[in-house]
Amino acid sequence: MRAQIRTVLGDIDATALGRTDYHEHLFQVTPLLPGDELDDEDRSGDEARLLRVAGIDAMVEATPIGLARDPAATARISARTGLAIVLTTGAHREAHYSPGHWLTGLGPEGLAERFVRDLVDGAPESDGPGAPAPARTPDGGMVRAGIIKAGIGYWSISRFEHEVLDAVAAAHGQTGAPVMVHLEHGSAAFEVLEILGSGGVSADRVVLAHIDRNPDPGLHAELAAAGAYLGYDGMARTRNGPDSALLECLLRVATLGGATRVVLGGDVARRTRYVTYGGMPGLAYLPQRFVPRLEREGGTDLARSVLVENPARLLAWSGR
């Protein structure tokens, strides 16, 4: 059986995925980013179209449960733009949820049940408690999630965040869906892999989002050797460091044996950074500005690896 990737419009062969942006947000509302809400289907859809026109074939919509993700709108955007989109289930780090948020009280079993439902039965129209009606694609099918997400704080894992990691491991064990973990400033990577590993998740089913915020090529090479995927998504953040630092780190990791483990994303995530909401640099920055530099300095084979081959391998579901 060929490896399959679950998109909002249905399962596709992993070989058909194409050039992939592993981490973006089309919809997101969080108390951590007041005034930066992504909540307009037309504008988010137009931004997705700009990404597609710039040469990206697929993306992961990385907004998990409880932060105003919109599965039905995401499916409509995918159908309208031709961009293959993988929807995310799971939960973010605790700071993204207001005190008393319903999601934080489910416990690991309740969380795992909710994650599996999104992956298998279809994500709901709205992320409230209970069992809202499932979202539908434009042709009437179920909109299913294709990856499970967890998040942690900076060198900290709260009780809720640990419950989410345990629930992610349980949901992965039941489905074989891939796993993404938000690492705040790239911290605690091995610690997260250890927790997930204790729950039966192999490191080669995990992508460590924002690991490039800690641009340590030696550490990255060790994580790659352990099997984990390295999520590089800090481009166009010049107040934190230039793109050249990220690129140099990536190239060094490749020479140390990690070329088959790096994936690229923009994680633009804010209305003030979306062109269609009146900001900049927009989703197209990754393919228009960063990828050409990677191709020039690292070669087309490395660029194909991180944009096509690695994400296809990462996002394919394990057999269960």
PDB file of N, CA and C in Angstrom, residues 165 168-170 172-173 179 193 195-206:
ATOM      1  N   LEU A 165       0.604  16.021  25.574  1.00  0.00           N
ATOM      2  CA  LEU A 165       1.617  15.129  25.004  1.00  0.00           C
ATOM      3  C   LEU A 165       1.198  13.667  25.160  1.00  0.00           C
ATOM      4  N   VAL A 168      -1.610  13.065  22.696  1.00  0.00           N
ATOM      5  CA  VAL A 168      -1.081  12.995  21.334  1.00  0.00           C
ATOM      6  C   VAL A 168      -0.477  11.613  21.081  1.00  0.00           C
ATOM      7  N   ALA A 169       0.270  11.112  22.051  1.00  0.00           N
ATOM      8  CA  ALA A 169       0.860   9.781  21.898  1.00  0.00           C
ATOM      9  C   ALA A 169      -0.228   8.719  21.754  1.00  0.00           C
ATOM     10  N   ALA A 170      -1.282   8.829  22.557  1.00  0.00           N
ATOM     11  CA  ALA A 170      -2.367   7.857  22.469  1.00  0.00           C
ATOM     12  C   ALA A 170      -3.074   7.943  21.121  1.00  0.00           C
ATOM     13  N   HIS A 172      -1.844   9.102  18.303  1.00  0.00           N
ATOM     14  CA  HIS A 172      -0.926   8.576  17.287  1.00  0.00           C
ATOM     15  C   HIS A 172      -0.957   7.053  17.282  1.00  0.00           C
ATOM     16  N   GLY A 173      -0.959   6.457  18.473  1.00  0.00           N
ATOM     17  CA  GLY A 173      -0.967   5.003  18.551  1.00  0.00           C
ATOM     18  C   GLY A 173      -2.208   4.392  17.926  1.00  0.00           C
ATOM     19  N   VAL A 179       3.035  13.779  14.056  1.00  0.00           N
ATOM     20  CA  VAL A 179       2.977  14.629  15.247  1.00  0.00           C
ATOM     21  C   VAL A 179       3.833  15.872  15.042  1.00  0.00           C
ATOM     22  N   LEU A 193      10.813  14.570  23.061  1.00  0.00           N
ATOM     23  CA  LEU A 193      10.933  13.273  22.390  1.00  0.00           C
ATOM     24  C   LEU A 193      10.902  12.133  23.390  1.00  0.00           C
ATOM     25  N   ILE A 195       9.285  12.116  26.331  1.00  0.00           N
ATOM     26  CA  ILE A 195       7.906  11.944  26.794  1.00  0.00           C
ATOM     27  C   ILE A 195       7.076  11.230  25.734  1.00  0.00           C
ATOM     28  N   LEU A 196       7.175  11.676  24.490  1.00  0.00           N
ATOM     29  CA  LEU A 196       6.419  11.034  23.418  1.00  0.00           C
ATOM     30  C   LEU A 196       6.882   9.590  23.219  1.00  0.00           C
ATOM     31  N   GLY A 197       8.189   9.369  23.306  1.00  0.00           N
ATOM     32  CA  GLY A 197       8.712   8.023  23.149  1.00  0.00           C
ATOM     33  C   GLY A 197       8.182   7.075  24.210  1.00  0.00           C
ATOM     34  N   SER A 198       8.023   7.576  25.440  1.00  0.00           N
ATOM     35  CA  SER A 198       7.481   6.734  26.507  1.00  0.00           C
ATOM     36  C   SER A 198       6.040   6.346  26.229  1.00  0.00           C
ATOM     37  N   GLY A 199       5.373   7.125  25.368  1.00  0.00           N
ATOM     38  CA  GLY A 199       4.006   6.802  24.960  1.00  0.00           C
ATOM     39  C   GLY A 199       3.927   6.049  23.654  1.00  0.00           C
ATOM     40  N   GLY A 200       5.069   5.661  23.117  1.00  0.00           N
ATOM     41  CA  GLY A 200       5.086   4.830  21.916  1.00  0.00           C
ATOM     42  C   GLY A 200       5.259   5.562  20.609  1.00  0.00           C
ATOM     43  N   VAL A 201       5.589   6.865  20.656  1.00  0.00           N
ATOM     44  CA  VAL A 201       5.774   7.636  19.424  1.00  0.00           C
ATOM     45  C   VAL A 201       7.258   7.637  19.053  1.00  0.00           C
ATOM     46  N   SER A 202       7.581   7.075  17.926  1.00  0.00           N
ATOM     47  CA  SER A 202       8.954   7.089  17.442  1.00  0.00           C
ATOM     48  C   SER A 202       9.344   8.495  17.022  1.00  0.00           C
ATOM     49  N   ALA A 203      10.608   8.855  17.260  1.00  0.00           N
ATOM     50  CA  ALA A 203      11.070  10.205  16.913  1.00  0.00           C
ATOM     51  C   ALA A 203      10.889  10.511  15.436  1.00  0.00           C
ATOM     52  N   ASP A 204      10.912   9.492  14.584  1.00  0.00           N
ATOM     53  CA  ASP A 204      10.793   9.751  13.152  1.00  0.00           C
ATOM     54  C   ASP A 204       9.361  10.025  12.706  1.00  0.00           C
ATOM     55  N   ARG A 205       8.430  10.117  13.675  1.00  0.00           N
ATOM     56  CA  ARG A 205       7.059  10.531  13.367  1.00  0.00           C
ATOM     57  C   ARG A 205       6.773  11.932  13.896  1.00  0.00           C
ATOM     58  N   VAL A 206       7.835  12.637  14.364  1.00  0.00           N
ATOM     59  CA  VAL A 206       7.666  13.913  15.046  1.00  0.00           C
ATOM     60  C   VAL A 206       8.429  15.014  14.325  1.00  0.00           C
TER      61      VAL A 206
END
